[in-house]
Coordinates of C-alpha atoms in Angstrom, one line a residue:
M1 CA 14.6 -27.0 11.3
N2 CA 17.3 -24.8 9.9
K3 CA 17.2 -21.5 11.8
K4 CA 18.8 -19.5 9.0
W5 CA 16.1 -20.7 6.5
L6 CA 13.4 -19.8 9.0
A7 CA 14.9 -16.3 9.6
S8 CA 15.1 -15.6 5.9
L9 CA 11.6 -16.9 5.3
N10 CA 10.3 -14.6 8.1
R11 CA 12.2 -11.6 6.7
N12 CA 10.8 -12.3 3.2
H13 CA 7.3 -12.5 4.6
L14 CA 7.8 -9.2 6.5
Y15 CA 9.1 -7.5 3.3
K16 CA 6.1 -8.7 1.3
A17 CA 3.7 -7.5 4.1
R18 CA 5.4 -4.0 4.1
Q19 CA 5.2 -3.9 0.3
L20 CA 1.5 -4.7 0.4
Q21 CA 1.0 -2.1 3.1
A22 CA 2.8 0.5 1.0
I23 CA 0.7 -0.4 -2.1
S24 CA -2.6 -0.2 -0.1
Y25 CA -1.6 3.2 1.4
L26 CA -0.7 4.5 -2.1
S27 CA -4.0 3.3 -3.4
I28 CA -6.0 5.0 -0.6
G29 CA -4.1 8.2 -1.3
L30 CA -4.8 8.1 -5.0
N31 CA -8.4 7.4 -4.4
I32 CA -8.7 10.5 -2.1
V33 CA -6.9 12.7 -4.7
L34 CA -9.2 11.4 -7.5
L35 CA -12.3 12.0 -5.3
L36 CA -11.3 15.5 -4.4
T37 CA -10.5 16.3 -8.0
L38 CA -14.0 15.0 -9.0
I39 CA -15.7 17.1 -6.3
W40 CA -13.7 20.1 -7.3
I41 CA -14.7 19.7 -11.0
M42 CA -18.3 19.2 -10.0
G43 CA -18.1 22.3 -7.9
V44 CA -16.7 24.4 -10.7
K45 CA -19.4 23.6 -13.2

């Protein structure tokens, strides 16, 4: 096994995992904002 190839594969996997984590956190944040906006609109009416 080539150690350099293994290291680059691991780093790439880590990068993808971080990217996925960032996307999921962003999605949760947006959902909360939309939910609060909806509650605020319902409360105003």
